Amino acid sequence: MRAVLLAALLALVLVPRARAAWLGRLDPRQLLGSWYILAVASGEKDFVVDKATKNIEGVTLTFTPQNTLKMLSSRNRLERCHLHAVELMKQNSRWVFGNPSLGVLEYRVLATNFRDYAIVLTQLELQDEAFSTVELYSRMELASQEAMGLFTKWSKGLGFSSQQRATLQKDLTCARKVFQFSGFWYIVAIASDTQGLLPARDKRKLGASLVKVHKMGQLRVVLVFNWSQGCKAHSLILRKDRKRAVFRNTLKGVAGFHVLISDYKDSVVYLRLGRAGQATKTLLLLSESSGRACGAESGGRAGIVPDTQTSGHTMGTHPSVQGASLWGLVVCRWPPSRCVLAQGLGRCSGLVLFS
């Protein structure tokens, strides 16, 4: 396996200067967030035997306050999905990290389009076995032809045989264990029963939310968007209820923060602000994309259905909306049968879509 490591190093040395300069523009912050691992080339001794059973894996990258790169990954090991966290220190380049004490000699970006894919080389030394891997990171569940072509080119160029390469099985169960709900979200719509909460039409702008695990059983939540009084930011530590999947901080006036539904791309949050018995009720539609939303209301009952032709959402009088007996918000993923109705909100003052 030492030969594979040597080949990798030689290949990097021989990278054309133009490509090296191009990669030199990469800011590590462009790598942050959640990625699917769709293809792998590995020199690990058991990889050839196990590759047929490996499903798509996941990785989430964040920076710590100490400016180290924290990598939380969900990996297929011995027919089980394992969560693993490691912190990597910056090396002699802005886009090279490592932690030799943990067996990660080098973590390096070989190629990326700075948007939706990256080819990553990792050199490892674990339990006296030295090997390297090349992985295809993708923001989407399917890789583009450009990304797959670059993965094949790099893995072949670094000496990996066809038996040492694999496109992972299209099962996202393991990958999504690492994603959960943490990360950055756009606030693209809001519904509330509170009069005066919503901004005027000419002041409706996209909001933002940042959700991070603070410690076991606690979330750090930052919400930024235009209220009727203007743009405001709120940062809170919320604690999980012992029996229910609800987070709250009653001392700060948050009676409930409840994720009703999430497919890790779009999420609906039920937010209750105020004291018990007097809490206001608000629904937030969060999306990883800032795609423009558009539409209209129907008798106070609003339906949101992803438009298969655009990156935004289309509002309309969906049959599930017309049949709703209570005021509320119907959120659907295509096909229409996959719907969740958030009932019991009372008479909403309106659903606002931000542009």
Short mmCIF file of C-alpha atoms in Angstrom, two decimals:
data_model
loop_
_atom_site.label_atom_id
_atom_site.label_comp_id
_atom_site.label_asym_id
_atom_site.label_seq_id
_atom_site.Cartn_x
_atom_site.Cartn_y
_atom_site.Cartn_z
CA MET A 1 0.00 0.00 0.00
CA ARG A 2 3.00 2.26 0.41
CA ALA A 3 3.27 2.21 -3.40
CA VAL A 4 -0.22 3.69 -3.69
CA LEU A 5 0.71 6.49 -1.30
CA LEU A 6 3.86 7.19 -3.28
CA ALA A 7 1.90 7.22 -6.54
CA ALA A 8 -0.56 9.68 -5.06
CA LEU A 9 2.20 12.02 -3.96
CA LEU A 10 3.95 11.85 -7.33
CA ALA A 11 0.70 12.55 -9.17
CA LEU A 12 0.08 15.63 -7.06
CA VAL A 13 3.58 16.90 -7.68
CA LEU A 14 3.03 16.52 -11.43
CA VAL A 15 -0.29 18.41 -11.46
CA PRO A 16 -0.04 21.18 -14.06
CA ARG A 17 0.62 24.61 -12.64
CA ALA A 18 -2.60 25.98 -14.10
CA ARG A 19 -4.66 23.37 -12.24
CA ALA A 20 -2.71 23.95 -9.04
CA ALA A 21 -3.35 27.69 -9.30
CA TRP A 22 -7.02 27.00 -10.00
CA LEU A 23 -7.34 24.84 -6.88
CA GLY A 24 -5.41 27.44 -4.93
CA ARG A 25 -8.50 29.66 -5.08
CA LEU A 26 -10.44 27.14 -3.00
CA ASP A 27 -11.49 28.51 0.36
CA PRO A 28 -12.06 25.69 2.89
CA ARG A 29 -15.39 27.30 3.78
CA GLN A 30 -16.66 26.28 0.33
CA LEU A 31 -16.41 22.67 1.47
CA LEU A 32 -18.55 23.13 4.57
CA GLY A 33 -21.93 21.50 4.88
CA SER A 34 -23.35 18.10 3.99
CA TRP A 35 -22.15 15.84 1.18
CA TYR A 36 -23.13 12.47 -0.21
CA ILE A 37 -20.23 10.10 -0.94
CA LEU A 38 -21.31 8.44 -4.19
CA ALA A 39 -18.16 6.66 -5.36
CA VAL A 40 -14.97 5.41 -3.72
CA ALA A 41 -11.59 4.10 -4.83
CA SER A 42 -9.64 2.52 -1.99
CA GLY A 43 -6.43 0.62 -1.35
CA GLU A 44 -7.79 -0.85 1.89
CA LYS A 45 -7.21 -4.61 1.90
CA ASP A 46 -10.85 -5.60 2.50
CA PHE A 47 -12.40 -3.04 0.17
CA VAL A 48 -12.57 -5.31 -2.91
CA VAL A 49 -14.48 -7.95 -0.93
CA ASP A 50 -16.88 -5.54 0.78
CA LYS A 51 -17.54 -2.99 -1.96
CA ALA A 52 -20.61 -4.77 -3.37
CA THR A 53 -22.44 -4.29 -0.06
CA LYS A 54 -21.52 -0.64 0.49
CA ASN A 55 -24.27 1.97 0.26
CA ILE A 56 -23.98 5.71 -0.29
CA GLU A 57 -22.26 7.33 2.69
CA GLY A 58 -22.50 10.82 4.14
CA VAL A 59 -20.17 13.44 5.54
CA THR A 60 -20.75 16.82 7.17
CA LEU A 61 -17.90 19.36 7.39
CA THR A 62 -17.80 22.25 9.86
CA PHE A 63 -15.18 24.54 11.40
CA THR A 64 -14.65 24.50 15.16
CA PRO A 65 -13.92 27.66 17.19
CA GLN A 66 -10.28 26.50 17.19
CA ASN A 67 -10.31 26.68 13.35
CA THR A 68 -9.95 22.93 12.88
CA LEU A 69 -12.01 21.06 10.29
CA LYS A 70 -14.53 18.77 12.00
CA MET A 71 -15.63 15.86 9.85
CA LEU A 72 -18.68 13.88 10.96
CA SER A 73 -19.26 10.89 8.70
CA SER A 74 -21.59 7.92 8.45
CA ARG A 75 -19.70 4.92 7.06
CA ASN A 76 -20.58 1.35 6.12
CA ARG A 77 -18.53 -0.97 8.32
CA LEU A 78 -19.16 -4.71 8.74
CA GLU A 79 -22.67 -4.40 7.28
CA ARG A 80 -23.53 -1.68 9.80
CA CYS A 81 -23.67 2.11 9.61
CA HIS A 82 -21.20 3.80 11.94
CA LEU A 83 -21.01 7.48 12.86
CA HIS A 84 -17.48 8.79 13.23
CA ALA A 85 -16.14 12.24 14.12
CA VAL A 86 -12.60 13.52 13.62
CA GLU A 87 -10.96 16.95 13.75
CA LEU A 88 -8.29 17.83 11.18
CA MET A 89 -5.71 20.60 11.39
CA LYS A 90 -4.82 22.89 8.49
CA GLN A 91 -1.56 21.96 6.76
CA ASN A 92 0.66 24.02 4.46
CA SER A 93 -2.20 24.85 2.09
CA ARG A 94 -5.64 26.35 2.63
CA TRP A 95 -7.27 23.17 1.32
CA VAL A 96 -5.09 20.45 2.87
CA PHE A 97 -5.84 19.09 6.36
CA GLY A 98 -4.62 16.21 8.50
CA ASN A 99 -4.27 14.68 11.95
CA PRO A 100 -1.44 12.08 11.99
CA SER A 101 -2.13 11.21 15.64
CA LEU A 102 -5.51 9.83 14.53
CA GLY A 103 -4.13 8.15 11.42
CA VAL A 104 -5.22 10.81 8.91
CA LEU A 105 -1.97 11.76 7.20
CA GLU A 106 -3.60 14.00 4.61
CA TYR A 107 -7.05 15.14 3.53
CA ARG A 108 -6.83 17.00 0.23
CA VAL A 109 -9.19 18.30 -2.46
CA LEU A 110 -8.07 17.15 -5.91
CA ALA A 111 -10.80 18.78 -7.99
CA THR A 112 -14.05 20.67 -7.52
CA ASN A 113 -16.37 23.01 -9.39
CA PHE A 114 -16.79 25.07 -6.18
CA ARG A 115 -20.51 24.30 -6.19
CA ASP A 116 -21.87 20.75 -6.25
CA TYR A 117 -19.05 18.19 -6.33
CA ALA A 118 -15.53 17.59 -5.06
CA ILE A 119 -12.93 14.85 -5.55
CA VAL A 120 -11.15 14.20 -2.24
CA LEU A 121 -7.95 12.25 -1.55
CA THR A 122 -7.41 10.90 1.97
CA GLN A 123 -4.17 9.21 3.03
CA LEU A 124 -4.60 6.98 6.07
CA GLU A 125 -2.46 4.86 8.36
CA LEU A 126 -4.71 2.73 10.57
CA GLN A 127 -3.60 -0.28 12.64
CA ASP A 128 -0.31 -0.58 10.77
CA GLU A 129 -2.09 -0.53 7.39
CA ALA A 130 -1.28 2.43 5.16
CA PHE A 131 -3.62 3.14 2.28
CA SER A 132 -5.31 5.98 0.43
CA THR A 133 -8.83 6.62 -0.82
CA VAL A 134 -10.33 8.83 -3.50
CA GLU A 135 -13.95 9.79 -2.91
CA LEU A 136 -16.57 11.59 -4.97
CA TYR A 137 -18.43 14.13 -2.83
CA SER A 138 -21.74 15.38 -4.20
CA ARG A 139 -24.34 17.82 -2.89
CA MET A 140 -26.99 15.84 -4.76
CA GLU A 141 -28.01 12.19 -4.61
CA LEU A 142 -26.92 11.69 -8.23
CA ALA A 143 -23.55 12.70 -9.62
CA SER A 144 -23.14 14.63 -12.85
CA GLN A 145 -21.26 13.14 -15.80
CA GLU A 146 -18.54 15.73 -15.24
CA ALA A 147 -18.09 14.65 -11.62
CA MET A 148 -18.04 10.93 -12.43
CA GLY A 149 -15.59 11.53 -15.25
CA LEU A 150 -13.19 13.37 -12.96
CA PHE A 151 -13.50 10.69 -10.28
CA THR A 152 -12.60 7.98 -12.81
CA LYS A 153 -9.73 10.05 -14.21
CA TRP A 154 -8.19 10.75 -10.80
CA SER A 155 -8.63 7.23 -9.42
CA LYS A 156 -7.08 5.68 -12.53
CA GLY A 157 -4.27 8.22 -12.52
CA LEU A 158 -3.45 7.39 -8.91
CA GLY A 159 -3.10 3.71 -9.71
CA PHE A 160 -6.41 2.27 -8.50
CA SER A 161 -7.54 -0.75 -10.52
CA SER A 162 -11.14 -1.25 -11.61
CA GLN A 163 -11.56 -3.76 -8.76
CA GLN A 164 -10.52 -1.07 -6.28
CA ARG A 165 -13.21 1.35 -7.50
CA ALA A 166 -16.91 1.26 -6.73
CA THR A 167 -20.05 3.29 -7.31
CA LEU A 168 -21.94 2.91 -4.05
CA GLN A 169 -25.40 1.38 -3.84
CA LYS A 170 -28.27 3.90 -4.03
CA ASP A 171 -29.46 3.42 -0.44
CA LEU A 172 -29.41 6.71 1.48
CA THR A 173 -30.28 5.31 4.92
CA CYS A 174 -26.72 5.41 6.24
CA ALA A 175 -25.82 8.70 4.56
CA ARG A 176 -28.75 10.56 6.09
CA LYS A 177 -27.92 9.49 9.63
CA VAL A 178 -25.14 12.06 9.67
CA PHE A 179 -27.20 14.88 8.14
CA GLN A 180 -30.07 15.03 10.65
CA PHE A 181 -31.31 18.62 10.89
CA SER A 182 -28.09 20.49 11.64
CA GLY A 183 -26.78 23.10 9.24
CA PHE A 184 -27.77 26.24 7.35
CA TRP A 185 -31.33 26.77 6.11
CA TYR A 186 -33.13 29.50 4.19
CA ILE A 187 -36.47 30.59 5.63
CA VAL A 188 -38.64 30.76 2.51
CA ALA A 189 -42.14 30.92 4.01
CA ILE A 190 -43.90 31.61 7.30
CA ALA A 191 -47.43 31.19 8.63
CA SER A 192 -48.49 32.68 11.96
CA ASP A 193 -51.60 33.25 14.07
CA THR A 194 -50.13 36.46 15.51
CA GLN A 195 -51.44 39.74 14.14
CA GLY A 196 -48.68 42.22 13.28
CA LEU A 197 -45.94 39.60 13.21
CA LEU A 198 -45.57 39.39 9.45
CA PRO A 199 -43.73 42.12 7.51
CA ALA A 200 -45.33 44.28 4.84
CA ARG A 201 -45.25 42.94 1.29
CA ASP A 202 -42.48 45.30 0.19
CA LYS A 203 -40.25 44.13 3.08
CA ARG A 204 -40.49 40.39 2.64
CA LYS A 205 -36.99 39.00 2.27
CA LEU A 206 -35.46 35.56 2.61
CA GLY A 207 -34.59 34.71 6.18
CA ALA A 208 -31.96 32.32 7.48
CA SER A 209 -31.60 29.73 10.21
CA LEU A 210 -28.52 28.00 11.57
CA VAL A 211 -29.00 24.87 13.66
CA LYS A 212 -26.14 23.14 15.45
CA VAL A 213 -25.86 20.47 18.11
CA HIS A 214 -24.61 22.35 21.18
CA LYS A 215 -24.18 19.29 23.39
CA MET A 216 -26.09 16.10 24.09
CA GLY A 217 -29.80 16.96 24.14
CA GLN A 218 -29.27 20.63 23.26
CA LEU A 219 -29.52 22.67 20.06
CA ARG A 220 -28.11 26.09 19.27
CA VAL A 221 -30.59 27.80 16.97
CA VAL A 222 -30.11 31.14 15.20
CA LEU A 223 -33.08 32.69 13.39
CA VAL A 224 -32.70 35.79 11.20
CA PHE A 225 -35.60 37.27 9.19
CA ASN A 226 -37.82 40.31 8.79
CA TRP A 227 -40.47 40.72 11.45
CA SER A 228 -42.93 43.59 11.23
CA GLN A 229 -40.41 45.64 13.28
CA GLY A 230 -37.58 44.95 10.82
CA CYS A 231 -34.75 42.47 10.42
CA LYS A 232 -33.80 40.83 13.69
CA ALA A 233 -31.54 37.96 14.77
CA HIS A 234 -32.26 35.61 17.65
CA SER A 235 -29.77 33.08 19.05
CA LEU A 236 -30.86 30.54 21.66
CA ILE A 237 -29.87 27.29 23.31
CA LEU A 238 -32.84 24.91 23.28
CA ARG A 239 -33.15 21.78 25.42
CA LYS A 240 -34.89 18.60 24.34
CA ASP A 241 -38.03 17.49 26.13
CA ARG A 242 -37.50 14.23 28.02
CA LYS A 243 -40.44 12.47 26.38
CA ARG A 244 -41.17 14.28 23.11
CA ALA A 245 -39.11 15.29 20.07
CA VAL A 246 -39.51 18.97 20.98
CA PHE A 247 -36.88 21.50 22.01
CA ARG A 248 -37.66 24.50 24.22
CA ASN A 249 -36.25 27.24 26.41
CA THR A 250 -39.11 28.56 28.51
CA LEU A 251 -36.90 31.09 30.32
CA LYS A 252 -36.22 32.76 26.94
CA GLY A 253 -39.82 32.49 25.78
CA VAL A 254 -39.52 29.51 23.42
CA ALA A 255 -42.33 27.13 24.36
CA GLY A 256 -41.59 24.71 21.54
CA PHE A 257 -39.35 24.11 18.50
CA HIS A 258 -40.63 21.02 16.71
CA VAL A 259 -39.49 19.68 13.32
CA LEU A 260 -42.71 18.31 11.83
CA ILE A 261 -41.18 16.90 8.65
CA SER A 262 -37.83 16.95 6.90
CA ASP A 263 -36.28 15.22 3.91
CA TYR A 264 -32.95 16.97 4.60
CA LYS A 265 -33.61 19.39 1.73
CA ASP A 266 -36.86 21.00 2.91
CA SER A 267 -38.20 21.08 6.46
CA VAL A 268 -41.23 22.40 8.29
CA VAL A 269 -40.78 23.69 11.85
CA TYR A 270 -43.60 24.40 14.30
CA LEU A 271 -42.45 27.25 16.54
CA ARG A 272 -44.31 28.35 19.67
CA LEU A 273 -43.17 31.58 21.32
CA GLY A 274 -44.34 32.90 24.68
CA ARG A 275 -45.43 31.37 27.96
CA ALA A 276 -47.48 28.22 28.37
CA GLY A 277 -51.13 28.89 27.53
CA GLN A 278 -50.26 32.18 25.81
CA ALA A 279 -47.80 31.00 23.16
CA THR A 280 -48.05 32.26 19.59
CA LYS A 281 -48.08 29.63 16.86
CA THR A 282 -45.87 29.87 13.79
CA LEU A 283 -44.87 27.54 10.98
CA LEU A 284 -41.56 28.02 9.17
CA LEU A 285 -40.73 26.45 5.83
CA LEU A 286 -36.97 25.91 5.70
CA SER A 287 -35.06 24.97 2.56
CA GLU A 288 -31.43 24.31 1.76
CA SER A 289 -32.06 26.18 -1.51
CA SER A 290 -32.92 29.85 -1.89
CA GLY A 291 -35.00 29.06 -4.99
CA ARG A 292 -37.73 31.66 -5.50
CA ALA A 293 -41.17 30.69 -4.19
CA CYS A 294 -44.39 31.94 -5.73
CA GLY A 295 -48.12 31.37 -5.48
CA ALA A 296 -51.43 32.32 -3.93
CA GLU A 297 -53.57 31.52 -0.94
CA SER A 298 -56.85 29.64 -0.95
CA GLY A 299 -59.29 30.50 1.80
CA GLY A 300 -56.55 30.61 4.39
CA ARG A 301 -55.52 27.04 3.68
CA ALA A 302 -52.17 27.01 1.90
CA GLY A 303 -50.65 24.11 0.02
CA ILE A 304 -47.00 23.91 -0.95
CA VAL A 305 -46.05 21.44 -3.65
CA PRO A 306 -42.56 21.23 -5.19
CA ASP A 307 -42.64 22.21 -8.84
CA THR A 308 -40.87 19.50 -10.85
CA GLN A 309 -39.91 22.07 -13.50
CA THR A 310 -38.23 24.63 -11.25
CA SER A 311 -36.07 24.86 -8.17
CA GLY A 312 -38.74 26.78 -6.29
CA HIS A 313 -42.14 25.87 -4.93
CA THR A 314 -45.56 26.34 -6.46
CA MET A 315 -48.52 27.38 -4.36
CA GLY A 316 -51.99 26.27 -5.34
CA THR A 317 -55.31 24.72 -4.40
CA HIS A 318 -54.09 21.16 -4.04
CA PRO A 319 -56.89 18.58 -3.44
CA SER A 320 -55.47 17.88 0.00
CA VAL A 321 -55.86 21.57 0.82
CA GLN A 322 -59.45 21.73 -0.36
CA GLY A 323 -60.29 18.76 1.83
CA ALA A 324 -58.67 20.14 4.98
CA SER A 325 -61.18 20.66 7.76
CA LEU A 326 -59.01 22.91 9.92
CA TRP A 327 -56.98 26.01 9.24
CA GLY A 328 -53.40 24.97 8.78
CA LEU A 329 -50.58 24.35 6.39
CA VAL A 330 -50.36 21.38 4.08
CA VAL A 331 -46.84 20.50 3.01
CA CYS A 332 -46.41 17.91 0.27
CA ARG A 333 -43.55 16.12 -1.40
CA TRP A 334 -44.28 14.66 -4.81
CA PRO A 335 -46.22 12.37 -5.24
CA PRO A 336 -49.17 14.16 -3.61
CA SER A 337 -49.92 11.23 -1.31
CA ARG A 338 -46.88 12.14 0.81
CA CYS A 339 -48.41 15.01 2.75
CA VAL A 340 -48.33 16.26 6.30
CA LEU A 341 -51.08 18.50 7.68
CA ALA A 342 -50.09 20.74 10.57
CA GLN A 343 -53.46 21.17 12.22
CA GLY A 344 -54.64 23.02 15.28
CA LEU A 345 -52.93 26.30 14.46
CA GLY A 346 -56.12 28.31 14.67
CA ARG A 347 -56.91 30.92 12.03
CA CYS A 348 -53.59 31.83 10.46
CA SER A 349 -53.04 35.46 9.60
CA GLY A 350 -51.57 34.39 6.28
CA LEU A 351 -48.78 32.52 4.61
CA VAL A 352 -45.96 34.79 3.50
CA LEU A 353 -43.56 33.78 0.76
CA PHE A 354 -40.20 35.53 0.77
CA SER A 355 -38.37 36.50 -2.41
#
